Coordinates of C-alpha atoms and ligand atoms in Angstrom, one line a residue:
M699 CA -50.8 10.4 50.3
C700 CA -53.7 12.7 50.8
G701 CA -57.5 12.2 50.2
I702 CA -59.4 14.5 47.8
V703 CA -63.1 14.3 47.1
G704 CA -65.6 16.5 44.7
Y705 CA -69.3 16.5 44.4
I706 CA -71.5 18.6 42.1
G707 CA -75.3 17.7 41.9
K708 CA -78.5 18.3 43.6
D709 CA -77.8 17.2 47.2
N710 CA -76.0 18.7 49.8
A711 CA -72.5 18.8 48.7
K712 CA -71.1 19.6 51.9
N713 CA -72.4 16.4 53.4
I714 CA -71.5 13.9 50.8
V715 CA -67.7 15.6 50.4
I716 CA -67.4 15.0 54.5
N717 CA -68.6 11.6 54.4
G718 CA -66.4 11.1 51.4
L719 CA -63.5 12.4 53.5
K720 CA -64.0 10.0 56.3
R721 CA -64.0 7.0 53.8
L722 CA -60.5 8.2 53.0
E723 CA -59.1 9.2 56.4
Y724 CA -56.7 6.0 56.2
R725 CA -55.0 8.2 53.5
G726 CA -53.9 10.9 55.8
Y727 CA -55.5 12.3 59.0
D728 CA -53.7 15.3 60.3
S729 CA -55.9 18.2 59.0
A730 CA -58.9 18.6 56.7
G731 CA -61.0 21.0 54.7
V732 CA -64.0 21.7 52.4
A733 CA -64.6 24.6 49.8
F734 CA -68.0 25.1 48.3
I735 CA -70.0 27.8 46.4
D736 CA -73.1 28.9 47.8
S737 CA -75.3 31.8 46.6
G738 CA -72.4 32.7 44.2
K739 CA -69.9 33.1 47.1
L740 CA -67.1 30.9 47.8
K741 CA -66.7 29.2 51.2
I742 CA -63.5 27.8 53.0
Y743 CA -63.6 25.7 56.1
K744 CA -60.6 23.7 57.2
K745 CA -59.0 22.3 60.5
S746 CA -56.1 20.4 62.0
G747 CA -56.7 17.0 63.3
K748 CA -59.4 14.7 62.6
I749 CA -62.2 15.2 60.4
R750 CA -64.6 15.3 63.2
N751 CA -62.9 18.7 63.9
L752 CA -64.0 20.0 60.6
E753 CA -67.2 18.5 60.7
F754 CA -68.0 20.3 63.9
E755 CA -67.1 23.6 62.1
L756 CA -69.2 22.8 59.1
N757 CA -72.3 21.7 61.0
K758 CA -72.5 25.5 62.0
D759 CA -72.9 26.6 58.6
L760 CA -76.3 26.1 57.4
S761 CA -76.0 26.7 53.4
L762 CA -77.0 23.7 51.1
P763 CA -74.3 24.3 48.3
H764 CA -74.5 21.9 45.3
V765 CA -70.8 22.1 44.4
A766 CA -67.9 21.4 47.1
I767 CA -64.2 20.1 47.0
G768 CA -62.6 18.6 50.4
H769 CA -59.1 17.3 51.3
T770 CA -57.8 15.0 54.2
R771 CA -54.3 15.6 54.4
W772 CA -50.8 13.7 55.0
A773 CA -48.6 16.6 55.3
T774 CA -45.5 16.5 53.1
H775 CA -44.7 20.3 53.0
G776 CA -45.3 22.5 55.9
E777 CA -46.5 21.6 59.4
P778 CA -50.1 20.1 60.0
N779 CA -52.3 23.1 61.1
D780 CA -55.4 25.2 60.0
I781 CA -53.5 27.3 57.6
N782 CA -51.6 24.4 55.9
A783 CA -54.7 22.6 55.6
H784 CA -56.3 22.4 52.0
P785 CA -58.1 23.7 50.2
H786 CA -55.9 26.9 49.3
V787 CA -57.0 29.8 47.6
D788 CA -55.7 32.4 45.4
C789 CA -55.2 36.4 46.0
T790 CA -58.9 36.8 45.2
G791 CA -60.3 34.2 47.2
K792 CA -62.5 32.9 44.2
I793 CA -60.2 30.0 43.4
A794 CA -60.2 27.0 45.6
V795 CA -57.8 24.1 45.2
V796 CA -57.2 20.8 46.8
H797 CA -54.2 18.6 46.0
N798 CA -52.5 15.0 46.7
G799 CA -49.0 14.9 45.4
I800 CA -45.7 16.6 45.7
I801 CA -45.0 19.6 43.4
E802 CA -41.1 19.6 43.2
N803 CA -40.7 23.0 41.7
F804 CA -43.2 24.8 43.9
A805 CA -40.2 27.0 45.6
E806 CA -39.0 28.7 42.4
L807 CA -42.8 28.8 41.3
R808 CA -43.6 30.8 44.5
K809 CA -40.7 32.8 44.3
S810 CA -41.8 34.1 40.6
L811 CA -45.3 34.8 41.9
E812 CA -44.4 36.5 44.9
S813 CA -42.3 38.9 42.7
K814 CA -45.3 39.5 40.6
G815 CA -47.0 40.3 44.0
H816 CA -48.9 37.4 44.7
K817 CA -49.6 36.9 49.0
F818 CA -49.0 33.5 49.9
K819 CA -50.6 32.4 53.3
S820 CA -49.3 28.9 53.8
Q821 CA -46.0 26.9 53.8
T822 CA -47.4 24.2 51.0
D823 CA -46.3 23.2 47.9
T824 CA -50.0 23.2 46.8
E825 CA -50.9 26.7 47.1
V826 CA -48.8 27.6 44.0
I827 CA -51.4 26.0 42.1
A828 CA -54.1 28.6 43.2
H829 CA -52.1 31.5 42.1
L830 CA -51.1 29.9 38.9
V831 CA -54.8 29.4 38.1
E832 CA -55.4 32.9 39.1
E833 CA -52.8 34.4 36.5
E834 CA -54.5 32.4 33.8
I835 CA -57.8 33.6 34.5
Q836 CA -56.7 37.0 34.7
E837 CA -55.5 36.8 31.3
G838 CA -59.0 35.7 30.0
K839 CA -59.0 32.1 30.3
D840 CA -61.8 30.2 31.5
L841 CA -61.3 27.7 34.3
R842 CA -60.4 24.6 32.1
E843 CA -57.8 26.3 30.2
A844 CA -56.5 28.2 33.4
V845 CA -55.9 24.7 35.0
L846 CA -54.4 23.4 31.8
S847 CA -52.0 26.1 31.8
A848 CA -51.3 26.3 35.1
V849 CA -50.3 22.7 35.5
A850 CA -48.1 22.8 32.4
K851 CA -45.7 24.6 34.8
L852 CA -45.8 22.0 37.5
K853 CA -42.9 19.3 38.3
G854 CA -43.9 16.5 40.3
S855 CA -46.8 14.7 41.1
Y856 CA -50.6 15.6 41.6
A857 CA -54.0 14.9 41.6
A858 CA -55.7 18.1 42.1
A859 CA -59.4 19.7 41.8
V860 CA -60.4 23.4 41.4
I861 CA -63.5 25.3 41.5
Y862 CA -64.1 28.9 40.9
E863 CA -66.5 31.4 42.2
D864 CA -67.4 32.7 38.9
E865 CA -67.9 29.3 37.1
P866 CA -70.0 27.7 40.1
D867 CA -71.6 24.9 37.8
K868 CA -68.2 22.7 37.3
I869 CA -65.2 21.1 39.0
V870 CA -62.2 21.0 37.1
C871 CA -59.7 18.3 38.0
V872 CA -56.3 17.0 36.7
R873 CA -53.9 14.0 37.3
K874 CA -50.5 13.2 36.9
D875 CA -48.7 10.2 39.1
S876 CA -51.6 10.6 41.9
P877 CA -54.7 8.4 41.6
L878 CA -57.9 10.3 40.7
V879 CA -61.4 8.7 39.7
I880 CA -64.7 10.0 38.8
G881 CA -67.8 8.5 40.2
I882 CA -70.8 8.9 37.7
G883 CA -74.3 9.3 39.2
E884 CA -77.8 10.5 37.6
G885 CA -77.8 14.2 37.8
E886 CA -74.7 14.4 40.0
N887 CA -71.0 13.4 39.5
F888 CA -68.2 12.9 41.9
I889 CA -64.5 12.9 42.1
A890 CA -62.2 11.3 44.4
S891 CA -58.6 9.8 45.1
D892 CA -60.1 6.5 45.8
V893 CA -63.4 5.0 45.0
P894 CA -64.4 4.4 48.9
A895 CA -65.3 8.3 48.9
F896 CA -68.3 7.8 46.9
L897 CA -68.8 4.1 46.4
S898 CA -72.2 4.1 48.5
Y899 CA -73.8 6.6 45.9
T900 CA -72.3 5.0 42.7
N901 CA -70.0 1.8 41.4
K902 CA -70.0 3.4 38.0
V903 CA -66.5 4.9 37.6
I904 CA -63.8 6.5 35.1
F905 CA -60.3 6.3 36.0
L906 CA -58.3 9.4 35.3
D907 CA -55.1 8.4 33.6
D908 CA -51.8 10.4 33.9
N909 CA -51.7 13.8 32.2
E910 CA -55.6 14.0 31.9
C911 CA -57.9 16.8 32.7
A912 CA -61.9 16.4 33.6
V913 CA -64.5 19.0 33.6
I914 CA -67.1 17.7 35.7
T915 CA -70.8 19.2 35.7
A916 CA -74.1 17.8 37.4
D917 CA -75.0 16.2 34.4
N918 CA -71.8 15.8 32.2
V919 CA -68.1 14.9 32.6
Q920 CA -65.7 15.7 29.7
I921 CA -62.1 14.4 29.5
F922 CA -59.3 16.0 27.8
D923 CA -55.4 15.5 27.6
L924 CA -53.3 18.3 28.8
N925 CA -53.2 19.7 25.4
G926 CA -57.0 20.1 25.6
H927 CA -57.9 17.5 23.1
K928 CA -61.0 15.6 24.2
V929 CA -60.6 12.0 25.2
E930 CA -63.2 9.1 25.4
K931 CA -63.1 7.2 28.4
E932 CA -64.8 4.0 29.4
I933 CA -67.1 3.9 32.4
K934 CA -66.3 0.8 34.6
E935 CA -68.3 -1.0 37.2
I936 CA -66.7 -1.6 40.8
P937 CA -67.7 -4.9 42.3
W938 CA -66.4 -4.1 45.8
S939 CA -68.0 -3.5 49.4
I940 CA -66.8 -0.2 50.9
A941 CA -64.6 -1.7 53.4
Q942 CA -62.9 -3.9 51.0
A943 CA -62.5 -0.5 48.7
E944 CA -60.9 1.2 51.9
K945 CA -58.1 -1.7 51.2
G946 CA -58.1 -1.1 47.6
G947 CA -59.4 -4.5 47.3
Y948 CA -57.0 -6.2 49.5
K949 CA -58.0 -8.4 52.5
H950 CA -55.9 -6.4 55.1
F951 CA -54.0 -3.1 55.0
M952 CA -50.7 -5.0 55.8
L953 CA -51.2 -6.8 52.4
K954 CA -51.9 -3.6 50.7
E955 CA -49.1 -1.8 52.3
I956 CA -46.7 -4.7 51.4
Y957 CA -47.9 -4.4 47.7
E958 CA -47.5 -0.5 48.1
Q959 CA -43.8 -0.7 48.5
P960 CA -42.4 -0.3 44.9
K961 CA -44.1 2.9 44.8
A962 CA -43.5 4.1 48.3
I963 CA -39.7 3.4 47.7
A964 CA -39.7 5.4 44.5
D965 CA -41.6 8.2 46.3
T966 CA -39.0 8.6 48.7
I967 CA -35.9 8.1 46.0
S968 CA -37.6 10.5 43.7
G969 CA -36.1 13.9 43.5
K970 CA -34.0 13.1 46.2
L971 CA -30.5 12.9 44.4
S972 CA -29.5 15.2 47.7
I973 CA -31.3 14.9 50.4
F974 CA -29.8 17.8 52.4
E975 CA -30.2 21.5 51.1
E976 CA -27.0 23.4 50.5
K977 CA -27.6 25.2 54.0
N978 CA -27.9 22.1 55.8
K979 CA -24.7 20.3 54.4
K980 CA -22.8 21.3 57.2
I981 CA -24.5 18.6 59.4
L982 CA -22.6 16.0 57.1
T983 CA -19.2 17.0 57.9
D984 CA -19.3 17.9 61.4
F985 CA -19.2 14.8 63.0
S986 CA -16.7 11.9 63.9
K987 CA -19.0 9.1 64.6
I988 CA -22.7 8.2 64.2
Q989 CA -25.0 6.5 66.9
I990 CA -28.5 5.1 65.5
V991 CA -31.3 5.0 67.9
A992 CA -34.7 3.4 67.2
C993 CA -37.2 0.7 68.3
G994 CA -38.7 -2.6 67.1
T995 CA -39.0 -2.6 63.1
S996 CA -37.0 0.8 62.8
F997 CA -34.3 -0.7 65.0
H998 CA -33.7 -3.2 62.3
A999 CA -33.5 -0.7 59.7
G1000 CA -30.8 1.0 61.8
L1001 CA -28.9 -2.1 61.8
I1002 CA -29.0 -2.3 57.9
G1003 CA -28.1 1.6 57.8
K1004 CA -24.8 0.6 59.8
F1005 CA -23.7 -1.7 56.7
F1006 CA -24.7 1.2 54.2
I1007 CA -23.1 4.1 56.2
E1008 CA -19.8 2.0 57.4
S1009 CA -19.3 0.4 54.1
I1010 CA -19.9 3.4 51.8
S1011 CA -19.1 6.6 53.8
R1012 CA -16.5 4.6 56.2
I1013 CA -17.7 6.3 59.4
P1014 CA -17.9 4.4 62.6
V1015 CA -21.8 3.5 63.4
S1016 CA -23.3 2.2 66.7
V1017 CA -27.1 1.2 66.5
D1018 CA -29.0 0.9 70.1
Y1019 CA -32.5 0.1 71.0
A1020 CA -33.6 3.5 72.2
S1021 CA -34.9 2.1 75.4
E1022 CA -31.5 0.5 76.3
Y1023 CA -29.6 3.8 75.0
R1024 CA -31.4 6.0 77.3
Y1025 CA -30.1 4.0 80.4
R1026 CA -26.6 2.8 79.2
N1027 CA -24.8 6.2 79.8
P1028 CA -23.7 6.2 76.2
I1029 CA -20.5 8.3 75.2
I1030 CA -22.0 11.6 73.4
D1031 CA -20.2 14.6 72.4
N1032 CA -20.4 17.5 69.8
K1033 CA -18.8 15.2 67.3
T1034 CA -21.6 12.7 67.6
L1035 CA -24.1 12.7 65.2
I1036 CA -27.5 10.9 66.2
I1037 CA -29.7 9.2 63.7
A1038 CA -33.2 8.5 65.2
I1039 CA -35.5 6.2 63.1
S1040 CA -39.3 6.3 63.6
Q1041 CA -42.3 5.7 61.5
S1042 CA -44.4 7.5 63.8
G1043 CA -42.3 9.9 65.0
E1044 CA -43.9 9.7 68.5
T1045 CA -42.4 6.5 70.2
A1046 CA -41.2 7.6 73.6
D1047 CA -38.0 5.8 74.1
T1048 CA -36.7 7.1 70.5
L1049 CA -37.8 10.6 71.6
A1050 CA -36.2 10.2 75.0
A1051 CA -32.9 9.1 73.4
V1052 CA -33.1 12.1 71.2
R1053 CA -33.6 14.4 74.2
L1054 CA -30.5 12.6 76.1
A1055 CA -28.1 13.2 72.9
R1056 CA -29.1 16.8 72.3
K1057 CA -28.4 17.6 76.0
E1058 CA -24.9 16.1 75.5
G1059 CA -24.4 18.2 72.5
A1060 CA -24.9 15.7 69.7
K1061 CA -26.6 16.7 66.4
V1062 CA -29.6 15.0 65.5
V1063 CA -31.1 13.7 62.1
A1064 CA -34.5 12.3 62.2
I1065 CA -35.8 9.7 59.8
C1066 CA -39.5 9.7 59.8
N1067 CA -42.7 9.3 58.0
V1068 CA -45.0 11.6 59.8
I1069 CA -44.5 15.5 59.2
G1070 CA -45.1 17.5 62.2
S1071 CA -44.2 14.7 64.6
T1072 CA -42.7 15.4 68.0
I1073 CA -39.3 13.8 66.9
T1074 CA -39.3 15.8 63.8
R1075 CA -39.8 18.8 65.6
E1076 CA -36.9 17.9 68.1
A1077 CA -34.3 17.0 65.4
D1078 CA -31.7 19.2 64.1
Y1079 CA -33.0 17.7 60.5
T1080 CA -35.5 15.3 59.4
I1081 CA -35.2 13.1 56.4
Y1082 CA -39.0 12.0 55.5
T1083 CA -40.0 8.7 53.9
H1084 CA -42.6 9.0 51.5
A1085 CA -44.4 5.9 52.6
G1086 CA -47.9 7.5 53.2
P1087 CA -50.0 6.5 55.9
E1088 CA -49.1 3.0 57.3
I1089 CA -52.4 1.7 59.2
S1090 CA -51.2 -1.8 59.8
V1091 CA -49.3 -2.1 63.3
A1092 CA -47.0 -4.4 61.6
S1093 CA -44.7 -2.3 59.8
T1094 CA -43.6 -3.0 56.1
K1095 CA -43.8 -0.1 53.5
A1096 CA -42.0 2.1 56.2
F1097 CA -39.2 -0.2 56.9
T1098 CA -38.4 -0.5 53.1
T1099 CA -38.6 3.6 52.8
Q1100 CA -36.4 3.8 55.9
L1101 CA -33.6 1.8 54.3
A1102 CA -33.9 4.0 51.0
A1103 CA -33.6 7.1 53.2
L1104 CA -30.2 5.5 54.9
F1105 CA -29.0 4.5 51.9
L1106 CA -29.3 7.9 50.2
F1107 CA -27.5 9.8 53.6
A1108 CA -24.9 7.1 53.1
V1109 CA -24.1 8.3 49.7
E1110 CA -24.6 11.7 50.5
V1111 CA -22.1 11.6 53.2
A1112 CA -19.6 9.8 51.3
K1113 CA -20.0 12.2 48.5
V1114 CA -19.5 15.4 50.7
R1115 CA -16.5 13.8 52.4
K1116 CA -15.2 12.9 48.9
V1117 CA -15.0 9.2 49.9
I1118 CA -16.5 8.1 46.9
D1119 CA -16.0 9.2 43.3
K1120 CA -18.9 10.4 41.0
E1121 CA -18.7 7.1 38.9
T1122 CA -19.2 5.1 42.2
E1123 CA -22.0 7.5 43.3
N1124 CA -23.9 6.8 40.4
K1125 CA -23.5 3.3 40.4
L1126 CA -24.8 3.2 44.0
L1127 CA -27.8 5.5 43.0
N1128 CA -28.4 3.6 39.9
A1129 CA -28.7 0.6 41.5
L1130 CA -31.2 2.0 44.2
S1131 CA -33.2 3.4 41.6
E1132 CA -33.7 0.0 40.0
I1133 CA -35.2 -1.6 43.3
P1134 CA -38.7 -0.5 42.9
K1135 CA -39.1 -2.1 39.3
K1136 CA -37.6 -5.4 40.6
L1137 CA -39.7 -5.4 43.8
K1138 CA -42.8 -4.9 41.4
T1139 CA -41.7 -7.6 39.0
F1140 CA -41.2 -9.9 42.3
L1141 CA -44.6 -9.1 43.6
D1142 CA -46.7 -9.4 40.6
T1143 CA -45.1 -12.8 40.1
E1144 CA -46.2 -13.7 43.8
N1145 CA -49.7 -12.5 43.0
E1146 CA -49.9 -14.7 40.1
K1147 CA -48.3 -17.9 41.5
K1148 CA -49.3 -17.4 45.4
L1149 CA -46.1 -19.3 46.0
I1150 CA -45.5 -17.9 49.5
R1151 CA -49.3 -18.3 50.3
K1152 CA -48.9 -22.0 49.4
I1153 CA -45.7 -22.4 51.7
A1154 CA -47.3 -20.6 54.7
L1155 CA -50.0 -23.2 54.5
E1156 CA -47.4 -25.9 55.2
F1157 CA -46.2 -23.9 58.4
Y1158 CA -48.9 -22.0 60.1
N1159 CA -49.6 -24.6 62.6
S1160 CA -45.9 -24.2 63.6
Q1161 CA -45.1 -23.6 67.3
D1162 CA -41.7 -21.9 66.5
A1163 CA -39.6 -20.6 64.0
L1164 CA -35.8 -19.9 63.3
Y1165 CA -34.9 -17.1 61.0
L1166 CA -31.2 -17.2 59.5
G1167 CA -29.1 -14.6 57.5
R1168 CA -25.3 -13.5 57.2
F1169 CA -24.0 -9.9 56.5
V1170 CA -26.5 -7.2 55.8
N1171 CA -29.5 -9.8 55.8
Y1172 CA -28.7 -10.8 59.3
P1173 CA -30.9 -7.7 60.5
I1174 CA -33.6 -9.3 57.8
A1175 CA -33.8 -12.5 59.7
L1176 CA -34.5 -10.5 63.0
E1177 CA -37.3 -8.2 60.9
G1178 CA -38.7 -11.6 59.4
A1179 CA -39.1 -12.9 63.2
L1180 CA -40.4 -9.8 64.4
K1181 CA -43.0 -9.8 61.7
L1182 CA -44.2 -13.7 62.4
K1183 CA -44.3 -13.0 66.2
E1184 CA -46.1 -9.8 66.1
I1185 CA -49.0 -10.9 63.9
S1186 CA -49.1 -14.7 64.1
Y1187 CA -48.1 -14.8 67.8
I1188 CA -45.9 -17.7 67.0
H1189 CA -42.4 -17.8 68.5
A1190 CA -39.7 -17.1 66.2
E1191 CA -36.2 -15.9 66.4
G1192 CA -33.8 -14.4 64.1
Y1193 CA -30.2 -15.0 64.2
P1194 CA -26.8 -14.4 62.6
A1195 CA -26.3 -17.7 60.8
G1196 CA -22.7 -18.1 61.8
E1197 CA -23.8 -18.0 65.5
M1198 CA -26.1 -21.2 64.9
K1199 CA -23.8 -23.6 66.0
H1200 CA -23.0 -21.7 69.2
G1201 CA -26.7 -22.5 70.5
P1202 CA -29.7 -22.3 68.2
I1203 CA -28.6 -25.4 66.3
A1204 CA -30.0 -27.4 69.5
L1205 CA -33.8 -26.1 68.5
I1206 CA -33.7 -27.9 65.2
D1207 CA -35.7 -30.8 64.1
E1208 CA -37.9 -31.9 61.6
K1209 CA -40.9 -29.6 63.0
L1210 CA -39.1 -26.5 62.9
P1211 CA -38.9 -24.3 60.1
V1212 CA -36.0 -22.5 59.2
V1213 CA -36.0 -19.4 57.0
V1214 CA -32.6 -18.8 55.6
I1215 CA -31.9 -15.7 53.6
A1216 CA -29.4 -16.5 50.9
P1217 CA -29.0 -14.2 47.9
K1218 CA -25.9 -14.6 45.8
D1219 CA -23.7 -12.1 47.9
R1220 CA -20.1 -12.3 49.6
V1221 CA -21.3 -15.0 52.1
Y1222 CA -23.3 -17.5 49.8
E1223 CA -21.0 -20.3 50.2
K1224 CA -21.1 -20.0 54.2
M1225 CA -24.9 -19.8 54.0
V1226 CA -25.2 -23.1 51.8
S1227 CA -23.0 -24.8 54.6
N1228 CA -25.6 -23.5 57.1
I1229 CA -28.3 -25.0 55.5
E1230 CA -26.6 -28.5 55.2
E1231 CA -26.2 -28.1 59.1
V1232 CA -29.7 -27.5 59.2
K1233 CA -30.9 -30.2 56.9
A1234 CA -28.4 -32.4 58.6
R1235 CA -30.8 -32.1 61.7
K1236 CA -33.9 -32.5 59.6
G1237 CA -35.0 -29.0 59.9
K1238 CA -37.3 -28.0 57.4
V1239 CA -35.7 -24.9 54.9
I1240 CA -37.5 -22.2 53.5
A1241 CA -34.7 -20.5 51.3
V1242 CA -35.0 -16.7 49.9
T1243 CA -32.5 -16.9 47.1
N1244 CA -31.8 -16.2 43.8
A1245 CA -32.5 -18.0 40.3
N1246 CA -29.1 -19.0 39.8
C1247 CA -28.4 -20.9 42.9
P1248 CA -28.5 -24.7 42.3
E1249 CA -27.0 -25.6 45.5
I1250 CA -29.7 -24.2 47.6
K1251 CA -32.2 -25.5 45.6
K1252 CA -30.9 -28.8 45.8
L1253 CA -30.9 -28.3 49.9
A1254 CA -33.9 -26.4 50.5
D1255 CA -37.5 -27.7 51.1
F1256 CA -38.9 -24.6 49.6
T1257 CA -37.0 -21.8 47.4
I1258 CA -38.2 -18.3 47.0
E1259 CA -36.6 -16.7 44.2
I1260 CA -35.8 -13.1 44.1
P1261 CA -34.2 -10.7 41.6
A1262 CA -30.6 -10.2 41.5
T1263 CA -29.2 -6.7 42.7
E1264 CA -26.1 -5.2 44.4
E1265 CA -25.4 -7.2 47.5
L1266 CA -25.8 -4.3 49.9
L1267 CA -29.2 -3.6 48.3
Y1268 CA -30.7 -7.5 48.9
P1269 CA -32.7 -6.1 51.8
F1270 CA -35.1 -4.3 50.0
L1271 CA -36.0 -7.6 48.2
T1272 CA -35.3 -10.1 50.8
V1273 CA -37.4 -8.9 53.5
V1274 CA -40.7 -8.8 51.1
P1275 CA -41.0 -12.5 51.0
L1276 CA -40.5 -12.6 55.1
Q1277 CA -43.6 -10.1 55.2
L1278 CA -45.8 -12.2 53.0
F1279 CA -44.9 -15.4 54.8
A1280 CA -45.9 -13.8 58.2
Y1281 CA -48.9 -12.4 56.8
H1282 CA -50.4 -15.6 55.1
I1283 CA -49.3 -17.5 58.3
A1284 CA -51.4 -14.8 60.4
D1285 CA -54.3 -15.1 57.9
F1286 CA -54.4 -18.7 57.6
L1287 CA -54.7 -18.5 61.7
G1288 CA -57.8 -16.2 61.1
Y1289 CA -56.2 -13.2 63.3
D1290 CA -57.0 -9.6 62.8
V1291 CA -53.6 -9.0 60.9
D1292 CA -53.8 -5.3 60.9
Q1293 CA -54.7 -4.7 64.9
P1294 CA -52.8 -7.6 66.4
R1295 CA -53.1 -8.5 70.3
N1296 CA -51.3 -6.2 72.9
L1297 CA -49.6 -4.2 70.3
A1298 CA -50.0 -0.4 69.2
K1299 CA -49.2 1.3 66.2
S1300 CA -47.0 4.0 67.9
V1301 CA -45.8 3.3 71.6
T1302 CA -45.9 6.5 73.2
V1303 CA -45.1 5.2 76.7
E1304 CA -42.0 4.1 78.1
Ligands
AGP1335 C1 -43.4 -3.1 63.9 O1 -44.0 -3.8 63.2 C2 -44.1 -2.6 65.0 N1 -45.2 -1.9 64.8 C3 -43.0 -1.9 66.0 O2 -42.0 -2.9 66.4 C4 -42.6 -0.5 65.7 O3 -41.8 -0.7 64.5 C5 -41.8 0.4 66.8 O4 -42.9 0.0 67.8 C6 -41.2 1.4 66.3 O5 -42.1 2.3 65.7 P1 -41.8 3.7 65.2 O6 -41.0 3.5 63.9 O7 -42.9 4.4 64.8 O8 -40.9 4.6 66.2

């Protein structure tokens, strides 16, 4: 998820675009760049790191351009550096492109363009767009026609904006599966990935829909479908403050990121029927045991990964807190595969565990959300989650996308080792591909009914809480407890429900909220009896279950219904109510949910 901004009008386009990029820095912040046309010449500035690095360079340029496009990057293809930063240009250096999204067929397009003599400078997928537009312009098309013909060859998602030295009076932009909005001004117009970029100049907007293209001049905005037919669009007024807008209208980034999970999971799954290119397949066959290392929420994802891998590909898996792994003298050899899970890719303990394992001859697969981060550079192979930047310290969408990556890994290993047949493989992948839709349905219903918010209102003054789950939902009990602890500072404990009678049951009385995760799976009956044990001691039960579970509805004080799915996949659905429960409690307590006390988004020290 990157941020793009464009401006055409009477003012200094450079400054307006830079200010817009700063407002979109939450969308990606590993590199940035601007292209503008001044006195008939296209100029490009791009820099890795924060936008202030780019601004420093740009301030040395005294030109006052009236048209510019800019980009703040969240790398998906190619390391974050000055060359891979956007904008990207064609061979003539007259066409500049900024892009948010993923071009899935970029490799084959690049090959065919290189065979025609095009010279590529970057490792990005985006650069193919600039060269494709160049091809069309050389065939005599104008910029609009050239962009329409170019995008017809693209597969994947894109919001892109293009400027052309020979047509300096316009910006042409196009969208498919990535957001793009146009800001309507007086004698000036704006484009951006999100409203915050230009909300301080105008709140009159046109939201571009998928498969639409816009030609923006200082005095006019024309919208076309991808066949070039004109489309009439309504101008809407945005009633938000800037701060509100950055959060997309949500009160906190955490709530926004919870609601982004259906798309984040879909993006992580999309196009990934095989997560390992042919050349890397060997890594899947060359080991006899797996050791998962991670910290915090990523560790909980690892625990669920063990269920996925052992039950689907029948390979033994151990899961360690990285901070313990590095000192317990683990048994590692060249038949050991390490899976290092980290949202940030910078967590010191996980990094140290990776270095220890590599020194002992193990191969390392990283599951990470940040391209170019240290762990991805030290791993033999990285599976990227496509959650986009996760701003809130409390990890939510990174967790569910890690589960998606682990599930795909388990299926891939089982397939390569012929442990499962095609039918089972399809059944598993189809069930996974239905999760985003099921989750969206659940979130839309919650958004309407606010049931979990009402339940949170009953418990935000609690001193303690107990979370219980069994089988693949036992780690979800741990994750639910961690979410409550880290943002509401209420002491909470997650426990395998079967363990309750060996100790924690002593905690239960009428003041203790007990969150039970009990979908209709192989341990459902066991969970029903555990709830009866809690109720027998007057505990307050909040049950996450399915619609067709009358026994639980009768017993529980509060019931949160989730959609049905394959039993192994329930963690994707059971964790979200727990994220929301913790969020609403912290919000009722008035805490800064996105920046909780004592915590950092990435723990880079031991
Ligand atoms: C989770 O909400 C916390 N932010 C924390 O436990 C986090 O999961 C842990 O620090 C690991 O971070 P990583 O995934 O970036 O390595």
